[in-house]
Coordinates of C-alpha atoms in Angstrom, one line a residue:
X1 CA -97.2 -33.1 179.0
X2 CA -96.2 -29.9 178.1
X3 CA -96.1 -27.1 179.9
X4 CA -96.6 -23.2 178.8
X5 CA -95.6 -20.5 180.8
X6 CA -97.5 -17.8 181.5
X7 CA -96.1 -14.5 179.8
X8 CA -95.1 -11.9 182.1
X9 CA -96.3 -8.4 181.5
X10 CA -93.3 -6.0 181.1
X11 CA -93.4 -3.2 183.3
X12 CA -94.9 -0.2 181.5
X13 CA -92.2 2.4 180.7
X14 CA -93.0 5.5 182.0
X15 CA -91.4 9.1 181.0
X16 CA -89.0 10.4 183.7
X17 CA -91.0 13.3 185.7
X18 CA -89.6 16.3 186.3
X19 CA -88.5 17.0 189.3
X20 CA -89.5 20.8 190.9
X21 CA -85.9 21.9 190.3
X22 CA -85.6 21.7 186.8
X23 CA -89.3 23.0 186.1
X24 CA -87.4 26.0 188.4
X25 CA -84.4 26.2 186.0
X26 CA -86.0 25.7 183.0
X27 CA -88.4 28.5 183.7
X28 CA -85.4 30.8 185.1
X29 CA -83.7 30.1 181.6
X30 CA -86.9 31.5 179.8
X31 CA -87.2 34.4 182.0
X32 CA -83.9 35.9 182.7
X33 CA -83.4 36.9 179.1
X34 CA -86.7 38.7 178.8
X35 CA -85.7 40.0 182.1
X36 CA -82.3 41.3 181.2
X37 CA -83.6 42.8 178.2
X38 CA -86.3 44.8 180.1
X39 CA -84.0 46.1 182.6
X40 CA -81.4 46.8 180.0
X41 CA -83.5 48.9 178.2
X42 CA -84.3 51.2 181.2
X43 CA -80.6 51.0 182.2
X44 CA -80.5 52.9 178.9
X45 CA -83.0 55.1 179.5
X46 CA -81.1 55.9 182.9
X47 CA -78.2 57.0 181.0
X48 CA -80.6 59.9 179.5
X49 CA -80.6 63.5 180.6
X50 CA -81.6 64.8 183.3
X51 CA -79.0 62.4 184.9
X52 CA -75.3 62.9 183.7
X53 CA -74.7 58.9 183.6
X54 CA -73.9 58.8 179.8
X55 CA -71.7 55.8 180.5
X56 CA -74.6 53.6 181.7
X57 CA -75.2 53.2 178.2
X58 CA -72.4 50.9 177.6
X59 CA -73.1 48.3 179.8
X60 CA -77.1 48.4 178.5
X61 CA -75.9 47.4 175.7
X62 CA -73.4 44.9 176.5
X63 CA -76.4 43.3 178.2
X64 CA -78.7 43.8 174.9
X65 CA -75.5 41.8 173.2
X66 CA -75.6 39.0 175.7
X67 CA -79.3 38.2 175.6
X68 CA -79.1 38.7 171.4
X69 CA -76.2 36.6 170.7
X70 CA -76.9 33.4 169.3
X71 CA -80.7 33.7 169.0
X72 CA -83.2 33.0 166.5
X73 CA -84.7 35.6 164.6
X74 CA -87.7 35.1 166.5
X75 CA -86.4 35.1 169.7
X76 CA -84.6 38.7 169.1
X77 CA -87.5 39.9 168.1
X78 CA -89.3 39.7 171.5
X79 CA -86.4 40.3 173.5
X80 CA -86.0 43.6 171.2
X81 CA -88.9 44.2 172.1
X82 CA -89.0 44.3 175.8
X83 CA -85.5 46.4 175.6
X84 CA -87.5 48.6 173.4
X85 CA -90.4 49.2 176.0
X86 CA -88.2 49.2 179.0
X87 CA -86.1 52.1 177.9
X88 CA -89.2 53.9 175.8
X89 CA -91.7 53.4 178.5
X90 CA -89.9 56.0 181.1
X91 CA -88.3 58.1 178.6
X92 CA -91.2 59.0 177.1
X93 CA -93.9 59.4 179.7
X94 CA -94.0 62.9 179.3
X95 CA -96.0 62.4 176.6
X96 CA -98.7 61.9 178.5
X97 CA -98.8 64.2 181.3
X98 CA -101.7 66.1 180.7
X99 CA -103.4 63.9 177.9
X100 CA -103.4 60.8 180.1
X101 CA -101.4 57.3 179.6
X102 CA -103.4 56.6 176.5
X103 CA -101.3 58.7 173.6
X104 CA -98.1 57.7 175.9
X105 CA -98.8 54.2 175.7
X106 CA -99.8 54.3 172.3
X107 CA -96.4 56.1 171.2
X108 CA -94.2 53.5 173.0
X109 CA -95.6 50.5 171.4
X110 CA -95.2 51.6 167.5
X111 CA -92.0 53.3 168.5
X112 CA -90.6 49.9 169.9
X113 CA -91.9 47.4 167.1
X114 CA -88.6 49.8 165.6
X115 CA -86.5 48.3 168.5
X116 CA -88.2 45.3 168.1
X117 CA -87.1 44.6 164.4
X118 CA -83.2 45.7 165.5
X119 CA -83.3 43.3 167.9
X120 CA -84.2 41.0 165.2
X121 CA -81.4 41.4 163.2
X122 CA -78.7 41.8 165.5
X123 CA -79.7 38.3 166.8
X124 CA -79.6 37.1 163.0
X125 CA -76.2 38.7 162.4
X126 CA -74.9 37.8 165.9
X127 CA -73.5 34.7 164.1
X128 CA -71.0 36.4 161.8
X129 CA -67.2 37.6 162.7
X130 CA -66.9 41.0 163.6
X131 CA -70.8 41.1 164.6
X132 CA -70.7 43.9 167.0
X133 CA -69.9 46.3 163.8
X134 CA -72.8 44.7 161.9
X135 CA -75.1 44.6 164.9
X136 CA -74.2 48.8 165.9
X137 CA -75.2 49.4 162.3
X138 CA -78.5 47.6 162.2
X139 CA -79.3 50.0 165.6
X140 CA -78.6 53.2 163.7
X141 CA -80.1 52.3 160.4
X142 CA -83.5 51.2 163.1
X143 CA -82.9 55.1 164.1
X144 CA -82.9 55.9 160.8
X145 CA -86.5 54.5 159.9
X146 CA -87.5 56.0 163.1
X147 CA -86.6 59.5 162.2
X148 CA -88.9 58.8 158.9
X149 CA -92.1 56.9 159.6
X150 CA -94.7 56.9 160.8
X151 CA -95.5 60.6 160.2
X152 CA -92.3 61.9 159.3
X153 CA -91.2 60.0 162.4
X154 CA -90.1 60.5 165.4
X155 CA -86.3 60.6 166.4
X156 CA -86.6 61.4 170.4
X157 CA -84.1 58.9 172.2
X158 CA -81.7 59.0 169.1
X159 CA -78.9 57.2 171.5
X160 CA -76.5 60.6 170.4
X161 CA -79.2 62.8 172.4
X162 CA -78.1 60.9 175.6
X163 CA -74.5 61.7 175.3
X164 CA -74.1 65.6 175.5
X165 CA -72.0 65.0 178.8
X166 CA -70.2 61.8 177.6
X167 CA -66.6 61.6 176.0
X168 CA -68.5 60.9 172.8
X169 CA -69.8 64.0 172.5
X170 CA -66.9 65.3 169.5
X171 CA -67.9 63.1 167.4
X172 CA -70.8 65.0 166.4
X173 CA -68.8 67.0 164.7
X174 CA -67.3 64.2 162.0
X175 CA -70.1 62.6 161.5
X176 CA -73.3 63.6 163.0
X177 CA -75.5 62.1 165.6
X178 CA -75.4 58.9 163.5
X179 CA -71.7 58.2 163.8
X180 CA -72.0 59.7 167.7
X181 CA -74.9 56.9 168.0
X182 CA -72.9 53.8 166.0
X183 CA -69.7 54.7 168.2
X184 CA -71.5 54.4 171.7
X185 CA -73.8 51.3 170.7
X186 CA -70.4 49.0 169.2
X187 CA -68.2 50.0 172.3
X188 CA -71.2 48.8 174.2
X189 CA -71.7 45.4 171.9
X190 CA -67.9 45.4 171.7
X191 CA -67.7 45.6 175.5
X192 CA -69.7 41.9 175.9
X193 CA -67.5 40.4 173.5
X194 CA -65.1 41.1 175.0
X195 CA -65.9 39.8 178.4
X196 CA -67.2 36.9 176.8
X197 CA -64.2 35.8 175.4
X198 CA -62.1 36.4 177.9
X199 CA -65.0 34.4 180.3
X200 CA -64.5 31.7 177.7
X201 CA -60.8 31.3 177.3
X202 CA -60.5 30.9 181.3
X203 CA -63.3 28.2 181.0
X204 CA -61.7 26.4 178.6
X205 CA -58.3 26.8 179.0
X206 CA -58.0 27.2 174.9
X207 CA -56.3 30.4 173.8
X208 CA -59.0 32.7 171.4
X209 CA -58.4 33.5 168.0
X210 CA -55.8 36.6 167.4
X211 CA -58.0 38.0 164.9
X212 CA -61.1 37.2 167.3
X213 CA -59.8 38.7 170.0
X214 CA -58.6 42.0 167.9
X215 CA -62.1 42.8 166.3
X216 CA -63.1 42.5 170.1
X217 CA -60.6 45.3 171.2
X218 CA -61.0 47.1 168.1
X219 CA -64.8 47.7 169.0
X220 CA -64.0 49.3 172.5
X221 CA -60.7 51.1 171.8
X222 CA -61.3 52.7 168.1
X223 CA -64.8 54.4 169.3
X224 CA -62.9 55.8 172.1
X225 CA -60.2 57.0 169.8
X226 CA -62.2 58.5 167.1
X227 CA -63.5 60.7 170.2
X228 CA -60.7 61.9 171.5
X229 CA -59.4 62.5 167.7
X230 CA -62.4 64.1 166.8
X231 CA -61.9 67.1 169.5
X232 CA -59.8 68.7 167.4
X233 CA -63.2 69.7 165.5
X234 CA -64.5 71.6 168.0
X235 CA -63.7 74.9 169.0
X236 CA -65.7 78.2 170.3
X237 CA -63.2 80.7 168.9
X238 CA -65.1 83.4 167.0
X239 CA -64.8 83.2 163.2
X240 CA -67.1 86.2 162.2
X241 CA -66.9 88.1 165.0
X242 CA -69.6 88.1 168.3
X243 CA -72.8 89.1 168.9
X244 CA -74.2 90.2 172.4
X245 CA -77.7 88.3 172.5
X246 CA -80.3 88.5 175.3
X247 CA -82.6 85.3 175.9
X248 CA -86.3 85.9 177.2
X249 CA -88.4 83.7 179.1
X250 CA -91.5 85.6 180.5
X251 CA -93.2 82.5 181.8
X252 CA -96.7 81.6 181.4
X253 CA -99.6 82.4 183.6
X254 CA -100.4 78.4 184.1
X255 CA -98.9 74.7 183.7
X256 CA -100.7 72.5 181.5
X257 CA -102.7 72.0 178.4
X258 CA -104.7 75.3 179.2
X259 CA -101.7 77.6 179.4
X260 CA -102.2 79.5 176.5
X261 CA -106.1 80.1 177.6
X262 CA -104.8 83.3 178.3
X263 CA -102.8 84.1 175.3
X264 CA -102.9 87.7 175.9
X265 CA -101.2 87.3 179.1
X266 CA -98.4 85.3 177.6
X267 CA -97.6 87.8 175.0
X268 CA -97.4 90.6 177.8
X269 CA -95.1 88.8 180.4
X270 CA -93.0 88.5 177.7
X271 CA -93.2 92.1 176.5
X272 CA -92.9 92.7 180.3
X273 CA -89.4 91.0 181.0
X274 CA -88.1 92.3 178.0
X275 CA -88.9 95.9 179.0
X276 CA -87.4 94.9 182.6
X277 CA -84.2 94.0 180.9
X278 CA -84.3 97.4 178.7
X279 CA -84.2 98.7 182.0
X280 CA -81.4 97.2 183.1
X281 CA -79.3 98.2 179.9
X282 CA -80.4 101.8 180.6
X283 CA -79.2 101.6 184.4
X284 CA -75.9 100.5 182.6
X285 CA -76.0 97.1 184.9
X286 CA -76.4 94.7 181.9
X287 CA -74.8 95.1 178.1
X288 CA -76.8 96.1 175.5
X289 CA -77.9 93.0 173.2
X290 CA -77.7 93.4 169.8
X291 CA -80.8 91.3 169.0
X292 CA -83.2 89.6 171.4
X293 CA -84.9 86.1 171.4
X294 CA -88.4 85.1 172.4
X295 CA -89.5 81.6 172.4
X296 CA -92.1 79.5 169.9
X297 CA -95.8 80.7 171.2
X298 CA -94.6 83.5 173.0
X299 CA -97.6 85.7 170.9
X300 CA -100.2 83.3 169.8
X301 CA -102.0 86.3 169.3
X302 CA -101.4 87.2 165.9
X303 CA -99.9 90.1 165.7
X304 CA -100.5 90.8 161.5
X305 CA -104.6 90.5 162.8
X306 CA -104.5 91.8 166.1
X307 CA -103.7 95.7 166.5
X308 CA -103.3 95.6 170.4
X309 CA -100.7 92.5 170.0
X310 CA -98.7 94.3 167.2
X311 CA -98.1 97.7 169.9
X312 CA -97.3 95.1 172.8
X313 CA -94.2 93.8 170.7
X314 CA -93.6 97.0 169.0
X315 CA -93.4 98.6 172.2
X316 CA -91.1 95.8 173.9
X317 CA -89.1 96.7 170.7
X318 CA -88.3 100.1 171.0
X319 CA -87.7 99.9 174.8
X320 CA -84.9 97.4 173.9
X321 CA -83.8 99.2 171.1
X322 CA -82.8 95.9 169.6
X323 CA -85.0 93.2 167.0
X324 CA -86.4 90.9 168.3
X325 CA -87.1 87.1 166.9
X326 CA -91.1 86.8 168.3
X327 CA -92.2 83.6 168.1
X328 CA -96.0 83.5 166.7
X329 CA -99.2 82.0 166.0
X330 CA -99.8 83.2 162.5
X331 CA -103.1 82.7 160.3
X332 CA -102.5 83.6 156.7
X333 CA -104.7 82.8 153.0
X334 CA -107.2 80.2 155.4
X335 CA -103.8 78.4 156.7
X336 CA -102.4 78.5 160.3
X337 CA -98.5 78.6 161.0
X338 CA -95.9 78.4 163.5
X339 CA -93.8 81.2 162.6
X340 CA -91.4 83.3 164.0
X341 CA -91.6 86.6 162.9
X342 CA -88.0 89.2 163.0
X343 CA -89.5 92.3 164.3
X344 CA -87.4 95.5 163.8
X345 CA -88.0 98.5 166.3
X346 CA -87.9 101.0 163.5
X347 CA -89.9 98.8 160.3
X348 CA -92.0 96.5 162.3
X349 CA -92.2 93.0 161.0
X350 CA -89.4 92.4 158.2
X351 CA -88.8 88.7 157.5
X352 CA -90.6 85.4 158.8
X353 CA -90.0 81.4 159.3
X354 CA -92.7 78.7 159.4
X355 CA -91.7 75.5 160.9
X356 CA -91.4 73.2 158.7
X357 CA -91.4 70.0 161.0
X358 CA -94.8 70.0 162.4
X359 CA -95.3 67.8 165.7
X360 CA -98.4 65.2 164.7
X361 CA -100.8 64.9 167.4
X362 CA -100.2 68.8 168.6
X363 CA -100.1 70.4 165.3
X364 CA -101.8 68.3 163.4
X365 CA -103.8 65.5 163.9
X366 CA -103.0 62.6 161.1
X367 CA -105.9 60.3 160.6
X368 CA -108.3 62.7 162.5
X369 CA -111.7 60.8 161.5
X370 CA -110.1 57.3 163.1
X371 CA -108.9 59.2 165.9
X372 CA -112.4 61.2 166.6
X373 CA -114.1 58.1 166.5
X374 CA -112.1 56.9 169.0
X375 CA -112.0 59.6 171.3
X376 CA -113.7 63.2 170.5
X377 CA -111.6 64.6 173.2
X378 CA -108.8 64.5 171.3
X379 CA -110.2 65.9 168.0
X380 CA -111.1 69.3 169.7
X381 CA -107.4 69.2 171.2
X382 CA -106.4 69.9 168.0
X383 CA -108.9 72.4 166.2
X384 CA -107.3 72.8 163.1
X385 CA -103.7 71.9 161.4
X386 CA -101.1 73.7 161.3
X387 CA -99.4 74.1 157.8
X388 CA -95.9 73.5 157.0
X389 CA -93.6 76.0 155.8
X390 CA -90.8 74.7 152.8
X391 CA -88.2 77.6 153.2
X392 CA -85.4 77.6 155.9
X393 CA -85.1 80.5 158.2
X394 CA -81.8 82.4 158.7
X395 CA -82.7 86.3 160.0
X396 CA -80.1 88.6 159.8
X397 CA -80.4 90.6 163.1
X398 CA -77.9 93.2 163.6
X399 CA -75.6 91.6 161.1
X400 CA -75.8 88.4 162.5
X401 CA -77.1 85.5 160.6
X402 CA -79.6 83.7 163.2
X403 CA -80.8 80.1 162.0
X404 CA -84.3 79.3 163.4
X405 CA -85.0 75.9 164.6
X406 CA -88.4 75.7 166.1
X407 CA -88.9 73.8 169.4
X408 CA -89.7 69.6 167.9
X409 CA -87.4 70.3 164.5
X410 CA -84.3 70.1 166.7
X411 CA -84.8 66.7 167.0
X412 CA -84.2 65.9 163.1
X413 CA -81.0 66.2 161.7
X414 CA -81.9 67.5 158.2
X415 CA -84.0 70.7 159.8
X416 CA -80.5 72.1 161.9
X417 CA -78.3 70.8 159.3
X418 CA -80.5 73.3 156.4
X419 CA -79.8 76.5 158.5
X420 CA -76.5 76.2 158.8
X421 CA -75.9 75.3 155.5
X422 CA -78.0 78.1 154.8
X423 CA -75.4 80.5 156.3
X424 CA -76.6 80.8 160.0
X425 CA -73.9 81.7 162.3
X426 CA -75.7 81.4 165.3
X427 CA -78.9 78.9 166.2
X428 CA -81.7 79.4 168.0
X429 CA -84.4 76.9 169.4
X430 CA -87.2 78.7 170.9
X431 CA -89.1 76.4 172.1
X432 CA -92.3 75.8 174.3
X433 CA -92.6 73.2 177.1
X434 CA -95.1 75.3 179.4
X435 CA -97.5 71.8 178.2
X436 CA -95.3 69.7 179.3
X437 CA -95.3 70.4 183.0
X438 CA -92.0 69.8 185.2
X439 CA -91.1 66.7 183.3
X440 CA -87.6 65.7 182.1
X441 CA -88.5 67.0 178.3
X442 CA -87.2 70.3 179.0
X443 CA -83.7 68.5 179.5
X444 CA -83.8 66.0 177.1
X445 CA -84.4 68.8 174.6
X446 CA -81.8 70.9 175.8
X447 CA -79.4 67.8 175.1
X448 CA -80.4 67.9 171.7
X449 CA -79.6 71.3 171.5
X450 CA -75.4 70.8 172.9
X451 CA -75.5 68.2 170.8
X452 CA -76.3 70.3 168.0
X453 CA -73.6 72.6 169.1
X454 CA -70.8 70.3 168.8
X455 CA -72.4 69.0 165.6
X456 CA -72.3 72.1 163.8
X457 CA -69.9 74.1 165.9
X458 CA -72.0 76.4 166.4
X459 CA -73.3 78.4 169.2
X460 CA -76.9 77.6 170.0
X461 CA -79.6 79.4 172.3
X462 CA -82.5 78.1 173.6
X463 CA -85.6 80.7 174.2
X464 CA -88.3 78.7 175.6
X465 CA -91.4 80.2 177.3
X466 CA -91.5 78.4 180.3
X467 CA -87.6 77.3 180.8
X468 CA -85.4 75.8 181.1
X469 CA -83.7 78.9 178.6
X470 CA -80.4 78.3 178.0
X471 CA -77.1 79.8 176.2
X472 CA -74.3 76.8 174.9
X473 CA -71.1 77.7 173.9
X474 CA -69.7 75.7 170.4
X475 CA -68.3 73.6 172.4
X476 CA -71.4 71.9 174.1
X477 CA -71.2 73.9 177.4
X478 CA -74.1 75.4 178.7
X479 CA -72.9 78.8 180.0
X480 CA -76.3 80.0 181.4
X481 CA -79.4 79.0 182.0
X482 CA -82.5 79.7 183.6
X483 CA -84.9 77.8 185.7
X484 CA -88.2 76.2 185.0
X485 CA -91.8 78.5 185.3
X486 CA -90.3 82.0 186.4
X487 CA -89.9 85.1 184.4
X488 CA -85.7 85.5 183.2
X489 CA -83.4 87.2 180.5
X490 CA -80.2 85.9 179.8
X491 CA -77.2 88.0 178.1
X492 CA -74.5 87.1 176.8
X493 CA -71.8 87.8 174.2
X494 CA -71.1 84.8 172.1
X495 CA -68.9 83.8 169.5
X496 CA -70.0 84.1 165.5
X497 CA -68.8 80.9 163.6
X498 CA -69.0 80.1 160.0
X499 CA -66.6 77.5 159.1
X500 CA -68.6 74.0 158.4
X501 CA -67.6 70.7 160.3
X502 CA -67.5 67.4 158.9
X503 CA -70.7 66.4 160.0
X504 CA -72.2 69.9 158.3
X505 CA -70.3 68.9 155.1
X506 CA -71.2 65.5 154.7
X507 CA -74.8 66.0 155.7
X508 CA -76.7 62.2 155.5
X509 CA -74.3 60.4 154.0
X510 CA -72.7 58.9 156.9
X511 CA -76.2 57.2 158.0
X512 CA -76.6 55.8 154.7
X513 CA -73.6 54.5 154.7
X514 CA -74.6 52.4 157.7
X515 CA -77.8 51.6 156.5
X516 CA -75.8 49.8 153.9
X517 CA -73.2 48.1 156.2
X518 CA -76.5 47.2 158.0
X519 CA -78.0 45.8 154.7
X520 CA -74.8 44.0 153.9
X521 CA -74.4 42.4 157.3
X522 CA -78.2 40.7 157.0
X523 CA -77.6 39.8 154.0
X524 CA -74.4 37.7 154.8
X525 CA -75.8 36.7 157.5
X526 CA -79.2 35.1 155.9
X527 CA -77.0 33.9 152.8
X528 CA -75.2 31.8 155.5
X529 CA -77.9 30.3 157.0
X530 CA -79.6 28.9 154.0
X531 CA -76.2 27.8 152.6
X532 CA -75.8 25.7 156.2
X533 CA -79.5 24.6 156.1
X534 CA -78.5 23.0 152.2
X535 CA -75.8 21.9 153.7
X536 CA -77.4 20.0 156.2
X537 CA -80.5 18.2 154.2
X538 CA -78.0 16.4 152.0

């Protein structure tokens, strides 16, 4: 007889579960890049004026650097983005302070997709030796396409605007606020790589590569280096002389969107403080300017159109004894300008500059049909465009050559860099914030403007209607200043400069040049990867 035995069933195989701890640490491993990258980004924006923590933007991005490194394209991308928003999301509110979050929030997320597309490429090129010099590049060359598009761009939060306190600061003057930006953002990557391989040669016990280890150093130390060489350029000695220049701010009769509802009142507080300080020179309790400054909208009556505007300023004129820059609202052949218009006490008007770098979205309205259809509101913001003028603007007022830079130009590099090399021995910036309300726009303009100082090594003043009106030395110092929404004059004699700096001589070539070391770095860095991935499928 024979006997079968029954087959056993195998137990069934089941997949290991698991447990809540590593569904914990799995998810922490997800979320504490995206975190850091967040909180990086505002750490950056923290570093920003009004605060004087320049430094702070080292470690932001030595953190950026940690949570790149070693990522897929992909994976930078996102994390670029959320350093993008956390640093463009507070930096940038002001944007929106009387127009609502709407504008604000659009603005951050186009602007970011920039920082988004860095963060892309330094994860790509994180791979290669020496990345922190590609990686600083790829940032500047993402400036780069900011100051450009969409719009003719938009460069606020350049990283150079956030260092007009730092020990940076002199290298404006060799190469720009490029080379200011690529030497702050590689001692920042440079300052992660070297912690992480010193954190890796003490896990390991195994000594790093010399040449490793010296790119490392080289990041941090020849930054620092190239500053303190680099303050040899900059100097407030007067070249051509000095000039005794009095600042106006006459103030504005409300806060807001609707300040200039009573334009008529504008013009005449500012008549009215000039007069004030006419006063003062006459009591013999102030020096006598040689030329006065008025900021951007200070007469949006026009004063060419408008009889009773034209004796206001004439009047303010010949009380001072002195010309006067008036900034103005100008409508000429069916077109409407910005200008600022040089008005002598004894010939009137005598010379005029449009702006050239018109702010979209407050002086004109791109894509107005789209942007009516989506809110009407917004349309009748913005009545008609203003025009763009193609000439730049150096006045000669009392013998001094005054380059104008109107209010948002002082933002791009080209429009500063024109006036000087138009002859300007001075700069002015009168400017208008009054819509802006008590935000920190005021100071991160004013940034731009000692940064600009240093850059061109050139004195620079800031009229603007509503303050904060300033006066900065060559140097960068401010040596005046006035406060925000109350009437003020400031007077002082500054120094008259004409040699050029570096950064004046080379003009863009310095962030081409890293737009190509950007380039070249991708490209090494894709090349590789597709040699490893033939490598690997044979």
């Amino acid at each position: 007889m024979t006997v079968t035995a029954t087959p056993v069933d195998e137990p069934e195989q089941l997949e290991p579960q698991a447990t809540p701890v590593s569904r914990v640490s799995r998810w922490v491993s997800r979320l504490l890049p995206a975190a850091a990258a967040a909180l990086s980004g505002v750490l950056l924006y923290v570093s920003f004026p009004p605060r004087t923590l320049w430094w702070l933007a080292l470690p932001a991005f030595a953190v950026f650097g940690w949570v790149l490194r070693g990522r897929s394209w992909k994976t930078g991308l996102g994390l670029g983005y959320l350093f993008g928003l956390g640093f463009l999301l507070p930096l940038l509110v002001w944007t929106g302070v009387e127009v609502g979050p709407g504008p604000w929030l659009a603005l951050v997320v186009i602007e970011a997709v920039f920082v988004a597309l860095v963060g892309a490429g330094v994860a790509v090129v994180s791979k290669l030796p020496g990345w922190p010099v590609w990686a600083a590049a790829l940032w500047i060359a993402g400036e780069a396409a900011r100051a450009r598009a969409p719009f003719n761009g938009f460069p606020w939060g350049k990283i150079a605007f956030g260092q007009a306190d730092g020990v940076f600061l002199p290298l404006a003057a060799l190469g720009g606020t490029p080379v200011l930006g690529f030497a702050v953002v590689l001692c920042g990557f440079g300052l992660y790589e070297a912690v992480r391989l010193l954190v890796a040669n003490r896990r390991t016990g195994e000594a790093v590569r010399r040449g490793t280890a010296a790119v490392a150093a080289l990041c941090v130390a020849a930054p620092l280096v190239g500053a303190l060489a680099s303050r040899a350029l900059v100097s407030d000695k007067a070249e051509a002389g000095t000039a005794t220049v009095a600042v106006i701010q006459g103030n504005v009769p409300r806060l807001g969107l609707d300040f200039n509802a009573q334009r008529r009142a504008v013009l005449d507080y500012h008549a009215r403080e000039t007069e004030r300080l006419a006063a003062e020179v006459k009591a013999g309790k102030v020096a006598r300017p040689d030329f006065v400054l008025w900021p951007e909208n200070s007469s949006d009556i026009d004063p060419f159109a408008n009889p009773d505007a034209r004796t206001v300023i004439e009047d303010a004129a010949t009380a001072i004894g002195a010309p006067i820059s008036v900034g103005g609202v100008v409508e000429r052949d069916g077109k409407l300008y910005n200008e600022q218009i040089l008005w002598d006490p004894e010939k009137g008007p005598v010379d005029t500059y449009d702006k050239r770098q018109i702010q979209p979205f407050g002086e004109y309205l791109p894509l107005r049909s789209l942007i009516g259809a989506i809110n009407s509101e917004w349309t009748s913001m913005v009545r008609q465009d203003f025009s763009r003028g193609s000439e730049p603007g150096v006045f000669t007022m009392d013998g001094a050559k005054v380059g104008l830079v109107t209010c948002y130009e002082a933002a791009f590099d080209w429009a500063v860099r024109s006036e000087v090399a138009d002859g300007a021995q001075l700069i002015s910036v009168p400017s208008n914030n009054a819509t802006f309300d008590r935000s920190e726009m005021t100071y991160q303009q004013l940034a731009m403007s000692r940064v600009r100082a240093v850059e061109h090594s050139r004195t620079v003043t800031v009229p603007v209607t509503s303050g904060v009106s300033a006066i900065i030395m060559p140097d960068g110092r401010i040596t005046q200043k006035t406060g925000m929404f109350v009437p003020d004059s400031l007077v002082q004699k500054v120094p008259l400069r004409t040699s050029e700096t570096p950064a004046t001589r080379v003009g863009i070539a310095p962030e081409m040049l890293l737009v190509l070391v950007a380039a070249g770095g991708l490209g090494w860095a894709i090349a590789v990867g597709v040699r490893g991935r033939r490598a690997g499928g044979v």
